[in-house]
CSV table of C-alpha atoms in Angstrom, one decimal:
chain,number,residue,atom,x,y,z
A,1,UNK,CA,52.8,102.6,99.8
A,2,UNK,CA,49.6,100.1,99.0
A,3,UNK,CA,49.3,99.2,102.8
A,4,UNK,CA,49.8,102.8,104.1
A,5,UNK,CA,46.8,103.9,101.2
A,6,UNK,CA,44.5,100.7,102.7
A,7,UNK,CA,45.5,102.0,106.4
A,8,UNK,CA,44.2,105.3,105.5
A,9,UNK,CA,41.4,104.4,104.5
A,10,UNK,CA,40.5,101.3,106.8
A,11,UNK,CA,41.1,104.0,109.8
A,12,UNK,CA,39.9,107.3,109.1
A,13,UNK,CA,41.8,110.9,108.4
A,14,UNK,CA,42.5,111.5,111.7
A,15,UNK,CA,44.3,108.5,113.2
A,16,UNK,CA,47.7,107.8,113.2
A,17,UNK,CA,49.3,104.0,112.4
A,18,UNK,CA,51.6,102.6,114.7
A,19,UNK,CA,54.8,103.8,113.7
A,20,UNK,CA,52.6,107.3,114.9
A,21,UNK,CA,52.4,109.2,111.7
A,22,UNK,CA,49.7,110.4,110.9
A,23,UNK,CA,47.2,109.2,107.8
A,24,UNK,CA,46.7,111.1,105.2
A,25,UNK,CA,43.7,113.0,103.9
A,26,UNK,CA,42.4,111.5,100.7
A,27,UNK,CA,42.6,114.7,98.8
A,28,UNK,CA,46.6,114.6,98.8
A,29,UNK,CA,46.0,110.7,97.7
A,30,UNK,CA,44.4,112.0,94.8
A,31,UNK,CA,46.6,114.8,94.3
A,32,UNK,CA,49.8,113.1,94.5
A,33,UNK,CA,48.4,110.1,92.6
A,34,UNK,CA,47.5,112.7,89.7
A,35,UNK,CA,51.1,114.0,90.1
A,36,UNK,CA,52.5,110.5,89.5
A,37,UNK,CA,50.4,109.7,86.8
A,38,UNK,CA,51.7,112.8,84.4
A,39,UNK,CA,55.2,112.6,85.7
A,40,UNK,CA,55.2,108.8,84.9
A,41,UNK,CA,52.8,109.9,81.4
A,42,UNK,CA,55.2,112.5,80.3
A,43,UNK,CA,58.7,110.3,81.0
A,44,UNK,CA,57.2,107.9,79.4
A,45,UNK,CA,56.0,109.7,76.2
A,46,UNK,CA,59.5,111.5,76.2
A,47,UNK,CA,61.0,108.4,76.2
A,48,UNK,CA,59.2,106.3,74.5
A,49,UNK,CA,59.6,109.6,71.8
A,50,UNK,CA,62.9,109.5,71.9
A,51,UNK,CA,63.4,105.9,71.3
A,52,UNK,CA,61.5,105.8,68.4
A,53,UNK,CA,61.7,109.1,66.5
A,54,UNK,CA,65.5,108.3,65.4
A,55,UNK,CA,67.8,110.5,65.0
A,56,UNK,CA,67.9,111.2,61.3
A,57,UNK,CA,67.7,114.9,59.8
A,58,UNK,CA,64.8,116.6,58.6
A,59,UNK,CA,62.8,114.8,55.8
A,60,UNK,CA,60.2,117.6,54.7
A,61,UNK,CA,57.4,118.1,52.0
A,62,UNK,CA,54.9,120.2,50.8
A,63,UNK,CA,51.6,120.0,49.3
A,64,UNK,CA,48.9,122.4,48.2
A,65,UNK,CA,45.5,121.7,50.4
A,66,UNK,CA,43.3,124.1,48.4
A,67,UNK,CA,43.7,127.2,46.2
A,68,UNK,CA,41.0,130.1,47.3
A,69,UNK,CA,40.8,133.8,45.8
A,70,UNK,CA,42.0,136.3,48.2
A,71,UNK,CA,41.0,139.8,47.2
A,72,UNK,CA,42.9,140.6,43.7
A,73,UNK,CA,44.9,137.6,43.6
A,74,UNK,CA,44.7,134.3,44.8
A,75,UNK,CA,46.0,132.1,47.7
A,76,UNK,CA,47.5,128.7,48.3
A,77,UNK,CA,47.0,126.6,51.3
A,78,UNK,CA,50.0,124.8,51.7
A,79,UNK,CA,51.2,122.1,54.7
A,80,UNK,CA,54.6,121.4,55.3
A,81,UNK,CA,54.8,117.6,57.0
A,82,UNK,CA,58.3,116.1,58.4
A,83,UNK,CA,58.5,112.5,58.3
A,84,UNK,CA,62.2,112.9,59.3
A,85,UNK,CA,64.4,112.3,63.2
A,86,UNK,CA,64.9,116.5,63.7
A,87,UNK,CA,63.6,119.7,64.1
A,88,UNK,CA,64.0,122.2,60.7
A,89,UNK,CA,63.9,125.8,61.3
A,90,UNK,CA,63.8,128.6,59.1
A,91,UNK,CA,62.3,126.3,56.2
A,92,UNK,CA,61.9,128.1,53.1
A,93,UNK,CA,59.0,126.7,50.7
A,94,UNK,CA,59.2,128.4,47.5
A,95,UNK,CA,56.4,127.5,44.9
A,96,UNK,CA,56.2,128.5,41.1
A,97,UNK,CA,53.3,128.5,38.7
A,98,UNK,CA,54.3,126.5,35.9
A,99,UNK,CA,54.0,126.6,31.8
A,100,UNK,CA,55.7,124.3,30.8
A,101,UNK,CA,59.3,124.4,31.5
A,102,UNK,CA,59.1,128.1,32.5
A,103,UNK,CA,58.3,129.7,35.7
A,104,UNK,CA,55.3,132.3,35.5
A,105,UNK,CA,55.5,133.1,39.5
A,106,UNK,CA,57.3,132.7,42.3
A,107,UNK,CA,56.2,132.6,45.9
A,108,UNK,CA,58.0,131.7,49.2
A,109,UNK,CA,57.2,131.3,52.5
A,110,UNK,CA,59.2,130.2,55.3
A,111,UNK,CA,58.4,128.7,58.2
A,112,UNK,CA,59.8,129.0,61.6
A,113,UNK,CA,60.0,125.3,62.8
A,114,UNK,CA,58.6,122.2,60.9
A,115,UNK,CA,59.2,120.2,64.4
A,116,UNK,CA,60.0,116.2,64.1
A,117,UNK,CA,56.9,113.6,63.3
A,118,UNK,CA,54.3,117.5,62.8
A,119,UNK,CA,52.5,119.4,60.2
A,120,UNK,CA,52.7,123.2,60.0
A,121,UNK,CA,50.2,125.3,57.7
A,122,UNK,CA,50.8,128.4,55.7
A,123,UNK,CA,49.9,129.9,52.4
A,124,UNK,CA,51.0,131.3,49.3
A,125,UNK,CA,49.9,134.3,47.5
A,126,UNK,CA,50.1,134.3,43.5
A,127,UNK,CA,48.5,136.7,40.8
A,128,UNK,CA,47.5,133.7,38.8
A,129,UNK,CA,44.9,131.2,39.4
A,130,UNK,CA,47.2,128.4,40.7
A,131,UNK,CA,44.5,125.9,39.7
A,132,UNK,CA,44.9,126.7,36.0
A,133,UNK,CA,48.8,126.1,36.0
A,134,UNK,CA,51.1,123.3,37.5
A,135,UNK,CA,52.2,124.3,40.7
A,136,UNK,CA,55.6,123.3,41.3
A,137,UNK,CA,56.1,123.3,45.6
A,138,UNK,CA,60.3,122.7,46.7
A,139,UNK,CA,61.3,123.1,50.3
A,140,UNK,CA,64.4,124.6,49.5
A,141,UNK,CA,66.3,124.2,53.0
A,142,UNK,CA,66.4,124.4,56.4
A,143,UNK,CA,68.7,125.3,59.8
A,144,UNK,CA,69.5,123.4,62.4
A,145,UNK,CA,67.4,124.8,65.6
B,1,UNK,CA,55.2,125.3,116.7
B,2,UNK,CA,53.6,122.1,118.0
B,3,UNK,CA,53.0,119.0,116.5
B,4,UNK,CA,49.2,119.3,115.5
B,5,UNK,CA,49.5,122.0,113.4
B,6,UNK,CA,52.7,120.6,111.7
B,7,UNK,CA,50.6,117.4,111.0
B,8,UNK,CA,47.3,118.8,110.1
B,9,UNK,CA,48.3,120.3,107.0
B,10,UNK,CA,48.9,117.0,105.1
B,11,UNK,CA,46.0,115.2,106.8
B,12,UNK,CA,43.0,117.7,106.9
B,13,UNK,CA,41.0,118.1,103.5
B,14,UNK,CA,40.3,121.6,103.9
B,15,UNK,CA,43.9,122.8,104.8
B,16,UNK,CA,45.0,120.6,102.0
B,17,UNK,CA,42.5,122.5,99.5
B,18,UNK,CA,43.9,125.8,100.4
B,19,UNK,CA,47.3,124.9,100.2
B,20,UNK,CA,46.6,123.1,97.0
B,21,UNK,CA,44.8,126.3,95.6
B,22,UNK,CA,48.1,128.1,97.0
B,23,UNK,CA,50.3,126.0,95.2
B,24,UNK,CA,48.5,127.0,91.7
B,25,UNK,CA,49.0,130.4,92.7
B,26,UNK,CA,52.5,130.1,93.1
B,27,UNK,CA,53.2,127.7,89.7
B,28,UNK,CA,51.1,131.0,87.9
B,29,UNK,CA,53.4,133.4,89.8
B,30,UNK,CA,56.3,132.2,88.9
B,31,UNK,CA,56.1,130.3,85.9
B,32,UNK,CA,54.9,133.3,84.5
B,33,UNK,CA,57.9,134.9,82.9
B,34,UNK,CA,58.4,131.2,81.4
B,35,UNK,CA,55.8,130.7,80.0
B,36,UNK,CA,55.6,133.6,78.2
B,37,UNK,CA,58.8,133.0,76.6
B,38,UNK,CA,59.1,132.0,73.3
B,39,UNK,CA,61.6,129.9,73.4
B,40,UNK,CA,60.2,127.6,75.8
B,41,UNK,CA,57.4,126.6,73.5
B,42,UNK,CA,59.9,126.0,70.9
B,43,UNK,CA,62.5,123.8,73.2
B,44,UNK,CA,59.8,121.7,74.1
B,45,UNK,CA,58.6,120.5,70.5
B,46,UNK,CA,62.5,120.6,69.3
B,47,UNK,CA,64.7,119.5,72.0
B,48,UNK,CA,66.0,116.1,72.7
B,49,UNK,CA,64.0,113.9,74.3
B,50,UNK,CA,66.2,112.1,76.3
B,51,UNK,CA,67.6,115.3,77.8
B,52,UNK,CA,64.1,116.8,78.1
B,53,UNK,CA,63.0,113.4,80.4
B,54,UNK,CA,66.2,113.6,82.0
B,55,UNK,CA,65.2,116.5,83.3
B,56,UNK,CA,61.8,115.9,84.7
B,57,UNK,CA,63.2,113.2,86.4
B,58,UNK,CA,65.7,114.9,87.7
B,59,UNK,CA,63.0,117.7,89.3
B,60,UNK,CA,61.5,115.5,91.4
B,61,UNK,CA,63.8,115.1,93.7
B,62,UNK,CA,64.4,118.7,93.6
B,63,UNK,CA,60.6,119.0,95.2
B,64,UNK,CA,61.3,116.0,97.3
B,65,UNK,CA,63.9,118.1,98.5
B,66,UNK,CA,62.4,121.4,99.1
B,67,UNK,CA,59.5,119.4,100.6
B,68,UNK,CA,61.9,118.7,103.4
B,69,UNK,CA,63.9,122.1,103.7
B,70,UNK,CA,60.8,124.0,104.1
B,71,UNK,CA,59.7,122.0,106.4
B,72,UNK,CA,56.5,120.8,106.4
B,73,UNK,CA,56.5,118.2,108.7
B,74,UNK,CA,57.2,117.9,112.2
B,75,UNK,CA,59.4,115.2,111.3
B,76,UNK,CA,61.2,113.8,108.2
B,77,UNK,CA,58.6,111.5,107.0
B,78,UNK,CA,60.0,110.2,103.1
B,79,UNK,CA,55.8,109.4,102.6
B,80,UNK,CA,54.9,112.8,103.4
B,81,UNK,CA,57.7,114.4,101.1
B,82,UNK,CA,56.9,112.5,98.4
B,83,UNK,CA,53.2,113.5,98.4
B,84,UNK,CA,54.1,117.2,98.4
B,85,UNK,CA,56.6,116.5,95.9
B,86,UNK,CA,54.2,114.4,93.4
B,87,UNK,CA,51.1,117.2,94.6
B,88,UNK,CA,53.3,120.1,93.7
B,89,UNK,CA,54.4,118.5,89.9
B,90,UNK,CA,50.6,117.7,89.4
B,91,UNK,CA,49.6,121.9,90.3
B,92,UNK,CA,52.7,122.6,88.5
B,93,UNK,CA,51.7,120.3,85.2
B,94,UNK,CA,48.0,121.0,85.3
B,95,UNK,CA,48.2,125.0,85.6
B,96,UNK,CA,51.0,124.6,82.7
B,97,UNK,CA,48.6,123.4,80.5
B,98,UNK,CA,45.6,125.4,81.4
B,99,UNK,CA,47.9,129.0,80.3
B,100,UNK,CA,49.8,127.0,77.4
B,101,UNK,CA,46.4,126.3,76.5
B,102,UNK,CA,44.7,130.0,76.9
B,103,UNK,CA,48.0,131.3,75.1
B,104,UNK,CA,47.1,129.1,72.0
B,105,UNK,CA,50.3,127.5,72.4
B,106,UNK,CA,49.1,124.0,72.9
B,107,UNK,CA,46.3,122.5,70.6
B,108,UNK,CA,44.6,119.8,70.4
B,109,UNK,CA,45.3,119.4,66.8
B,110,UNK,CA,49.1,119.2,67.9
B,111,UNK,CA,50.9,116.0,67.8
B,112,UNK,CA,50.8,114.4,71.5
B,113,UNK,CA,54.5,114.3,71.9
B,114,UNK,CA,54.3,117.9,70.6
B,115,UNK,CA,51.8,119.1,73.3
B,116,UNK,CA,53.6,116.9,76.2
B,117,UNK,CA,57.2,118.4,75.5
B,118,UNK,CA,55.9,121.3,75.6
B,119,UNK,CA,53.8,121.2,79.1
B,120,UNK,CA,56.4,119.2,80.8
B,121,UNK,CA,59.4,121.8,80.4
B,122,UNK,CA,57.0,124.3,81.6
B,123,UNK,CA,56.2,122.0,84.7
B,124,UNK,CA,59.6,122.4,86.1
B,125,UNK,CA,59.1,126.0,86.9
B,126,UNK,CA,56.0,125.8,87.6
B,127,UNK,CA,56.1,122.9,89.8
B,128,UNK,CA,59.1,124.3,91.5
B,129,UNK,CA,57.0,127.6,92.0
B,130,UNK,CA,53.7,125.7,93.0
B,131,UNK,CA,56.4,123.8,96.3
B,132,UNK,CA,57.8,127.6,97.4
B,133,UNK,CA,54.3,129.1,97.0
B,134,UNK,CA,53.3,127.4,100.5
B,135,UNK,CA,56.3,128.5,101.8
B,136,UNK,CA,55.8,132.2,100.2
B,137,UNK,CA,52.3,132.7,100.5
B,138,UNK,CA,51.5,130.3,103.7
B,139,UNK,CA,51.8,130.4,106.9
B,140,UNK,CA,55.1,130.8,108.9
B,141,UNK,CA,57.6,127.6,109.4
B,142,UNK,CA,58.8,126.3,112.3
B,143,UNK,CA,61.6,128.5,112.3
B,144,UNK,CA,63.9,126.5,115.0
B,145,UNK,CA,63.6,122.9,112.6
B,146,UNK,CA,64.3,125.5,109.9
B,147,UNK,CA,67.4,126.7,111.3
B,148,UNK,CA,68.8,123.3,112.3
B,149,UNK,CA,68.3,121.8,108.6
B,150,UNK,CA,70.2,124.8,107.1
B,151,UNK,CA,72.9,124.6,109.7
B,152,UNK,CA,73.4,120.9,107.8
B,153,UNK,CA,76.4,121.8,105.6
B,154,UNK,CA,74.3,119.4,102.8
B,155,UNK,CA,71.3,121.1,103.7
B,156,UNK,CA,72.7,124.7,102.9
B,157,UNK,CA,74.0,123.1,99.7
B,158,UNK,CA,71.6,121.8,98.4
B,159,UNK,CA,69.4,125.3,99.0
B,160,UNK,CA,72.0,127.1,97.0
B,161,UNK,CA,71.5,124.3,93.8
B,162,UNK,CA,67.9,124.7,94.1
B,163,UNK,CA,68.6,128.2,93.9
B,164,UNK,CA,70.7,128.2,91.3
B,165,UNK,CA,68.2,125.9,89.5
B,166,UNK,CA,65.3,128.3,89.9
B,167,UNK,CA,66.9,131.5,89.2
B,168,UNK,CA,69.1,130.6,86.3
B,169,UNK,CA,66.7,127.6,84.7
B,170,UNK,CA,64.9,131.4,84.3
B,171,UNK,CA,67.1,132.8,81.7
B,172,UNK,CA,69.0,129.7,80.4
B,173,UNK,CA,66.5,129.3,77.4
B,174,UNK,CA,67.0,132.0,75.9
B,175,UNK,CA,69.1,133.3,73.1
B,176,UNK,CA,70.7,135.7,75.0
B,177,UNK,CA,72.8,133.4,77.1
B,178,UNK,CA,75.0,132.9,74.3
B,179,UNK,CA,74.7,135.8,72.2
B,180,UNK,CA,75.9,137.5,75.4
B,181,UNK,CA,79.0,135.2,76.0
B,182,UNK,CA,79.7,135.7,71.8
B,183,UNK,CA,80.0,139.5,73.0
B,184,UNK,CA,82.2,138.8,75.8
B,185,UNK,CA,86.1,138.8,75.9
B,186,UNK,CA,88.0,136.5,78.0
B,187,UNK,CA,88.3,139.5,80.7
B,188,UNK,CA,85.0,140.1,80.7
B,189,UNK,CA,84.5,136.6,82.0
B,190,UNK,CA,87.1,136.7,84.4
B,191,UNK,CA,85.5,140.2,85.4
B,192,UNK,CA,82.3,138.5,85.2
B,193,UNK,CA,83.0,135.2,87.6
B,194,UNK,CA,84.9,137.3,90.3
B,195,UNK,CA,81.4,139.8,90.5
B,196,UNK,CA,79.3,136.7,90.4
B,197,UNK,CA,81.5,134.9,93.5
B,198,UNK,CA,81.9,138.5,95.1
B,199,UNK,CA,77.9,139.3,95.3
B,200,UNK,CA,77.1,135.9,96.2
B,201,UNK,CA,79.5,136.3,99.1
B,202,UNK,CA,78.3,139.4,100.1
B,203,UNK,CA,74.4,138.6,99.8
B,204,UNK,CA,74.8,135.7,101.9
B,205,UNK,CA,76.7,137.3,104.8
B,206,UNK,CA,76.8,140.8,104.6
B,207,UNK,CA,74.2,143.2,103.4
B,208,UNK,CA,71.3,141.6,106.0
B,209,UNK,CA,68.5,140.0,103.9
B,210,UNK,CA,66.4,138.1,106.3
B,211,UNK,CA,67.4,134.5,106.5
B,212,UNK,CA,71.0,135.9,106.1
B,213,UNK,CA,73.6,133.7,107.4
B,214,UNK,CA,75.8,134.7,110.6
B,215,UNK,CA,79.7,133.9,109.6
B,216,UNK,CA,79.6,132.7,113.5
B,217,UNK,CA,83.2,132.0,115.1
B,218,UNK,CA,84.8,130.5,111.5
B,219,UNK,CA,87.0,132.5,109.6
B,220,UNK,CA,86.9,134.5,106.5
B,221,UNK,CA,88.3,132.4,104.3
B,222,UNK,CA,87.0,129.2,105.7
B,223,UNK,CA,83.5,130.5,105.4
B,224,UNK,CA,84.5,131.9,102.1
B,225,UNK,CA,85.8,128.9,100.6
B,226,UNK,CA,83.1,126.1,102.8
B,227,UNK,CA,80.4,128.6,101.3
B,228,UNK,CA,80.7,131.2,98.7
B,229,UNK,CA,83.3,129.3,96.8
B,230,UNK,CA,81.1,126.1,97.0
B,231,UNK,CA,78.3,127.7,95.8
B,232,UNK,CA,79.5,129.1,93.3
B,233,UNK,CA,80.9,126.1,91.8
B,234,UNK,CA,77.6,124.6,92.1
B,235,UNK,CA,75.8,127.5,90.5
B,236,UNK,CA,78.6,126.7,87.4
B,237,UNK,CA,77.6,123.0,87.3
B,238,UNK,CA,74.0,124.0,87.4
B,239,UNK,CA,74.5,126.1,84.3
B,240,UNK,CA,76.5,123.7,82.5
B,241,UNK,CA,73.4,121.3,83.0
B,242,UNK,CA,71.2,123.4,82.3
B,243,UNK,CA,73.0,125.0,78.7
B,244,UNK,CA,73.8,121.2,77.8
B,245,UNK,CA,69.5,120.4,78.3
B,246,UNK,CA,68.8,123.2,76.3
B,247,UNK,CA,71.2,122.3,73.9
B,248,UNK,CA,73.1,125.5,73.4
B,249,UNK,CA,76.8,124.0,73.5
B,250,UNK,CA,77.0,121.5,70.9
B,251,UNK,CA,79.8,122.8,68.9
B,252,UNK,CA,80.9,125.5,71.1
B,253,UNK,CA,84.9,125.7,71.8
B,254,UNK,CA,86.1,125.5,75.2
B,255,UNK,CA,86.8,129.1,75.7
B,256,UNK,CA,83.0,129.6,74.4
B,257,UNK,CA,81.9,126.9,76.1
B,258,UNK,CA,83.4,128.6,79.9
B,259,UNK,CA,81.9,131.8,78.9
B,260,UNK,CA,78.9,130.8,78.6
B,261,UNK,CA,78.9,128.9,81.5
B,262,UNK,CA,79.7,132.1,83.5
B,263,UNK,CA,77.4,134.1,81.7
B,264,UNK,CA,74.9,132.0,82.9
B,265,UNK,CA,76.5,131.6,86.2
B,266,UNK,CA,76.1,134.9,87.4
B,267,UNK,CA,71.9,134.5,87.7
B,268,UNK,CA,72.7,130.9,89.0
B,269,UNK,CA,75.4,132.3,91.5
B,270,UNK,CA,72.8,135.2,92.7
B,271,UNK,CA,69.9,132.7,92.7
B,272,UNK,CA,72.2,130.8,95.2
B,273,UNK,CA,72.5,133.4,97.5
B,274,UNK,CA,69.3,134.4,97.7
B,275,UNK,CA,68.3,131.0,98.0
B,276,UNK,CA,67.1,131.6,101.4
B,277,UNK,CA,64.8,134.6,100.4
B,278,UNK,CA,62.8,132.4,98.4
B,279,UNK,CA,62.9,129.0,99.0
């Protein structure tokens, strides 16, 4: 490939080498380079992915980001992370205002996918100010996808 | 169709702008029901990786191939195939991202393997689409080089699994495929397979699309079994890669497990047939 690439250039579009095809132009170099380049790129990052992500099942947590009045009542920002080898779908992430031992409110929310090694956002609506309780956050389960 | 014209395409800038810009036409065109789907966005962040990079490796040669059946060049030059092969994945990759982009379905804030899963299963349709574009929406082939590849028993096979490839890789992802077979009884599949080997048989050699094949001096039934039967079987093996890449057999029985393989068999086995129509 390197000496038909220095052939086309050393003699010009329209020439032909000795075995009589004919060079070629330098916009299908650049083309067909770019084309290598991402299907090398993206074997290599789905490989290099799958290598290293393991195989183990979902690992997922949530945390409150910030608490923000919305209308009447007031909202939770929450992000779901999973540190685990799979995909979970259908999470459920139920969160309770607490006093105490006792539950005030209960919220859930429930996420499509939480994919492998990625965040997902959502939110929680409670009557409460969350920031005046303990908020208590459980992912409570998942699905295989 | 002489020689110049054969050769200028590859080797002329502004023919190879326009059939570049041709080739993003045809990755939009027929991508587009793809990558509109919902389930392709969510295969490409969730599904196995290995399977996932199988599978762009294994649709390079695909191009490669249809690089050579629709007949570019004059004659088979590997260089030249693999340039239209590589060009076609980078239109097919490039306009994958720019829509998965629009659509809000890649972001930046994504993680990288995330976003890459993602574009890369959507470059196989894409890419695929972006090869048959020139053929589609370009000029006309050299019909007589045409004809004497696809007389090649190989060559007429390997039409029918790009086919297959194209037309059912279009519904395997989605839910349907199973929920479908689920539905099913073992009759229906039987019904089901016989239909799907029947229409393929008649598509290729009876109702008259253009490109149809001419059952020539050989028999009915060696025609039907060198052909129909063939493709068929490929159009099965197609679809039992393509439900094992998506992942939608693990922990199907057998009898679940050939169901669904029809199921999706019948799109393979008509994108077989009509192989010819569109590649």
């Amino acid at each position: 490939m390197a000496d038909i690439r220095e052939n086309d250039i050393a003699s010009g579009s329209a020439s032909r080498d000795e075995d009589g095809s004919a060079s070629v132009s330098r916009l299908a170099w650049i083309s067909s380079g770019l084309g290598l380049l991402l299907f090398l790129g993206s074997v290599g990052v789905l490989g290099y992915e799958g290598i290293t992500r393991g195989n183990g099942p979902p690992v997922i947590t949530a945390t409150v980001e910030a608490v923000v009045p919305a209308g009447p009542r007031w909202l939770a920002h929450i992000q779901v992370t999973n540190d685990g080898g799979k995909t979970g779908a259908k999470v459920q992430v139920e969160g309770q205002l607490m006093a105490g031992d006792e539950a005030l409110e209960t919220s859930v929310a429930e996420f499509d996918y939480v994919p492998a090694g990625s965040e997902q956002k959502g939110g929680l609506f409670f009557d409460r100010d969350p920031r005046a309780h303990d908020v208590r956050l459980r992912v409570l389960g998942y699905i295989e996808p | 169709m002489d020689i110049t014209r054969q050769r200028s395409f590859l080797h002329d800038e502004a023919q190879f702008a326009r059939a570049l810009a041709r080739a993003a036409a045809g990755a939009i065109i027929f991508a587009l029901p793809l990558l509109m789907t919902m389930e392709m966005w969510e295969l490409g962040f969730y599904m196995d990786r290995f399977r996932l990079a199988l599978f762009i490796l294994v649709t390079l040669p695909v191009l490669f191939g249809l690089s050579y059946f629709a007949g570019f060049e004059e004659t088979f030059c590997w260089q030249d195939d693999l340039i239209d092969a590589l060009s076609a994945f980078a239109v097919g990759f490039l306009m994958s991202a720019a829509l998965l982009t629009v659509f809000a379905i890649v972001r930046l804030d994504q993680p990288l393997p995330e976003i890459i899963g993602k574009i890369a299963l959507q470059s196989v349709p894409a890419s695929i689409g972006a090869m048959l574009a020139r053929k589609q929406l370009g000029q006309q082939d050299d019909a007589d080089r045409e004809r004497r590849i696809r007389s090649s028993y190989p060559g007429e096979l390997f039409l029918m699994g790009a086919g297959a490839l194209f037309v059912g890789f279009n519904v395997a992802p989605t839910e349907e495929m199973i929920l479908i077979s689920y539905k099913m009884s073992p009759w229906h599949a039987v019904a089901l397979a016989v239909l799907s080997l029947g229409l393929l048989h008649i598509f290729v050699y009876t109702v008259g699309f253009a490109g149809q094949e001419s059952a020539g001096d050989d028999g009915f039934v060696s025609v039907f079994l060198r052909f129909s039967v063939a493709g068929y079987g490929i159009a099965l093996l197609i679809s039992l890669y393509l439900l094992w890449t998506f992942e939608r057999i693990a922990g199907l029985s057998m009898m679940e497990l050939v169901t669904a393989t029809v199921v999706l068999g019948f799109p393979s086995a008509l994108g077989a047939a009509t192989a010819r129509l569109i590649v």
